[in-house]
Short mmCIF file of C-alpha atoms in Angstrom, two decimals:
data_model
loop_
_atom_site.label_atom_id
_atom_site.label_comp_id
_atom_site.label_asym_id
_atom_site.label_seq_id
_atom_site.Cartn_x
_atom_site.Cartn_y
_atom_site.Cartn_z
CA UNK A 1 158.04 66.43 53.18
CA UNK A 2 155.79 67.44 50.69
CA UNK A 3 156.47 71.38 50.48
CA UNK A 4 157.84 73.07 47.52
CA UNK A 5 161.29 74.65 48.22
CA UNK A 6 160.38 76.89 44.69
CA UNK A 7 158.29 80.79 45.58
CA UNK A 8 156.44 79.76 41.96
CA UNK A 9 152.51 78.62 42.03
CA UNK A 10 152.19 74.73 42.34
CA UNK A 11 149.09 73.36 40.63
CA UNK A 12 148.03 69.98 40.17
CA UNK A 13 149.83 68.15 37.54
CA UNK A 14 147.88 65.30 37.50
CA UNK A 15 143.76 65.08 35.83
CA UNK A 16 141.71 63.68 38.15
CA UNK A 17 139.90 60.86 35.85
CA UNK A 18 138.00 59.28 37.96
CA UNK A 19 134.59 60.82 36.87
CA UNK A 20 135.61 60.38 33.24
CA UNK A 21 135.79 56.43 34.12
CA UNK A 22 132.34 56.54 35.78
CA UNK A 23 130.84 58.67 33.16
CA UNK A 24 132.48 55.96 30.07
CA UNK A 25 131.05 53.15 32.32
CA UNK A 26 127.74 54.48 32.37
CA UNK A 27 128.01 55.26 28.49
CA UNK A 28 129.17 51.86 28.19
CA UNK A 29 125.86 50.10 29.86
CA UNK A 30 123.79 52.17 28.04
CA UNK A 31 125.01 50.64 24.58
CA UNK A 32 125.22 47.26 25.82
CA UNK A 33 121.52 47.53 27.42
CA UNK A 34 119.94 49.17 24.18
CA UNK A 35 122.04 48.12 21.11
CA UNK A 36 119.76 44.41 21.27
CA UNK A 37 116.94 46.54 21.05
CA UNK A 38 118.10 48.18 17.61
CA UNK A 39 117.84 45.01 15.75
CA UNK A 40 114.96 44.18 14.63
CA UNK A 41 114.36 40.33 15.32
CA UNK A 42 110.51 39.75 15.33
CA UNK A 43 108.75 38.85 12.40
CA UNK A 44 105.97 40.59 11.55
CA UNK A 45 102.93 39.83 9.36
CA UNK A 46 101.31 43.22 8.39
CA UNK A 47 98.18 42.32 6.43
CA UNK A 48 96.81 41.45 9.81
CA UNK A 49 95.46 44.07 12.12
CA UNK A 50 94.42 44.27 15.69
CA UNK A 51 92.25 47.29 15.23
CA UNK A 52 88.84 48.46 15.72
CA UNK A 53 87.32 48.50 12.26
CA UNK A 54 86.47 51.63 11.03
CA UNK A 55 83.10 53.14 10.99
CA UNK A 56 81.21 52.98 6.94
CA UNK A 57 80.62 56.45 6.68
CA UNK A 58 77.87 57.48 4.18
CA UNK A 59 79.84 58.33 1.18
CA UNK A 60 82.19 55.68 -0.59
CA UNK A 61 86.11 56.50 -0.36
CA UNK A 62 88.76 56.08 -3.68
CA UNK A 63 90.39 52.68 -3.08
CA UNK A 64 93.91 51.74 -4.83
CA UNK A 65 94.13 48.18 -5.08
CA UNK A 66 97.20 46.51 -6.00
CA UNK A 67 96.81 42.38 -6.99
CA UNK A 68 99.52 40.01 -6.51
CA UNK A 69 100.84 40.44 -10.04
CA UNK A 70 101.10 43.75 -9.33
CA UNK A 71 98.49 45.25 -11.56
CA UNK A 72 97.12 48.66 -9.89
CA UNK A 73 93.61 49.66 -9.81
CA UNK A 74 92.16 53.30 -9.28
CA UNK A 75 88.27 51.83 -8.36
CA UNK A 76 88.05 49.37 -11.09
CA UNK A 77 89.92 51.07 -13.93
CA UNK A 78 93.29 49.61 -13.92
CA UNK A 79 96.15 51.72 -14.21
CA UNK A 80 100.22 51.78 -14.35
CA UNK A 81 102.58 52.38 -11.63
CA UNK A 82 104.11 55.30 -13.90
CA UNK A 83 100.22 56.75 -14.53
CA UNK A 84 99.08 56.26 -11.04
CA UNK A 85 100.18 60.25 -9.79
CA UNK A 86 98.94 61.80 -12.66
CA UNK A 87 95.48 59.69 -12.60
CA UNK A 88 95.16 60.74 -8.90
CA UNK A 89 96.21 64.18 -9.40
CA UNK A 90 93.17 63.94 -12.24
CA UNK A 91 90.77 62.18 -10.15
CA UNK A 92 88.03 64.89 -8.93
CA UNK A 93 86.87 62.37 -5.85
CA UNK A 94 90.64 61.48 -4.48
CA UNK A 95 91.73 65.57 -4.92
CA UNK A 96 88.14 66.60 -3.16
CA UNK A 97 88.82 63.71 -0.11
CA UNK A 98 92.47 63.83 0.16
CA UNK A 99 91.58 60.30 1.40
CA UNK A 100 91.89 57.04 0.18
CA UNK A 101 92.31 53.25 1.05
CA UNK A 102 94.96 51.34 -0.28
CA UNK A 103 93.90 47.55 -0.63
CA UNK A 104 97.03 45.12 -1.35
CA UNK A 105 97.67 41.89 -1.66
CA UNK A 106 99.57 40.31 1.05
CA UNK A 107 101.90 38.87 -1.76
CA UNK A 108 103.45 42.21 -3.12
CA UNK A 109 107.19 42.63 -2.38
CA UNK A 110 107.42 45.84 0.33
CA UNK A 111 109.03 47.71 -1.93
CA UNK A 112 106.05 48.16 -4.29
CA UNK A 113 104.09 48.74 -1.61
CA UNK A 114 106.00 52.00 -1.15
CA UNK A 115 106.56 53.17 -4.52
CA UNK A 116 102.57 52.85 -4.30
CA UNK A 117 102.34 55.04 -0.78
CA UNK A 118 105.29 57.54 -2.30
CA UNK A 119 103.00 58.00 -5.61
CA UNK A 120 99.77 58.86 -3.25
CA UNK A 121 101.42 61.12 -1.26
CA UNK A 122 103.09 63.00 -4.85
CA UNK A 123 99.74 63.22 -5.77
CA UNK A 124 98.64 65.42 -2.53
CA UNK A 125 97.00 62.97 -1.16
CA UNK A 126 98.07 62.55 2.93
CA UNK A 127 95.77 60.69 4.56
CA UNK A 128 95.66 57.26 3.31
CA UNK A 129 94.43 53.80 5.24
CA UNK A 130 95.59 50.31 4.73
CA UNK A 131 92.15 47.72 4.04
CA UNK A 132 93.45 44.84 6.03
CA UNK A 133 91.74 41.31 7.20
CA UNK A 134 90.37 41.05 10.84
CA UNK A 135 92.12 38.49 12.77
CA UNK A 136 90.58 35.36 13.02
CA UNK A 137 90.54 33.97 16.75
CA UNK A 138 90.59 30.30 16.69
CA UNK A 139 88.15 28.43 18.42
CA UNK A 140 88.90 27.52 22.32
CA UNK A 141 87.80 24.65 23.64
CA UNK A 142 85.35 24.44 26.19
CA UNK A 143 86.61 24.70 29.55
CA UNK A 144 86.37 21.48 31.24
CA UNK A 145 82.69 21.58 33.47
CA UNK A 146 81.12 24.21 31.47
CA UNK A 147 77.84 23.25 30.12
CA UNK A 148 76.24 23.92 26.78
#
């Protein structure tokens, strides 16, 4: 019937590939579960901020502020993109902090925004915040048979 007339080992000659199959299915879910995820389809508008406001602590921190032209200011004293490391490298209050708050306008191309975050953080600066609006909650309605 099925015997081997031969005095040699038999072995399978056949893989088994059944768990192979189950473990490409699986594989294959995975993917087609989390590859929507990868793309990034919401738009976002990052000048506005859910957060708590931060505490005013006694002393004044530096603040970079960047206008819609995209003119850079160190404080008040306006500066270039190509001086701004080497004025904060200079600048006794942003070296003794190793803080500061970067104001920009919600205008300014992304980009810009990070050649100004790469230039802080050349400088040896690492802790750096992002002066944003608080969200303004529209007015509701009253609900109907509350009183005033």
């Amino acid at each position: 019937m099925g015997f081997s007339s031969g005095g040699g080992r038999s072995g399978l000659s056949e893989i088994n590939v059944t768990p192979l199959v189950d473990v490409m299915l699986v594989l294959l879910i995975i993917f087609m579960v989390t590859a929507p995820l990868m793309q990034q389809g919401v738009k976002v508008d990052l000048p506005d901020a859910r957060a708590q406001p931060i505490e005013a602590k006694e002393e004044k921190k530096l603040v970079l502020s960047a206008k819609s032209d995209q003119s850079i200011y160190i404080g008040e004293a306006q500066v270039t993109l190509a001086d701004l490391e080497e004025k904060l490298r200079n600048n006794p209050k942003a070296q003794a902090d190793k803080e500061i708050y970067l104001h920009a306008d919600r205008s300014l191309p992304y980009g810009f925004v990070v050649e100004l975050m790469a230039a802080i953080q050349r400088a040896g600066i690492p802790s750096m915040g992002m002066i944003t609006d608080p969200l303004q909650r529209p007015e509701q309605p009253p609900k109907p048979g509350a009183r005033k």
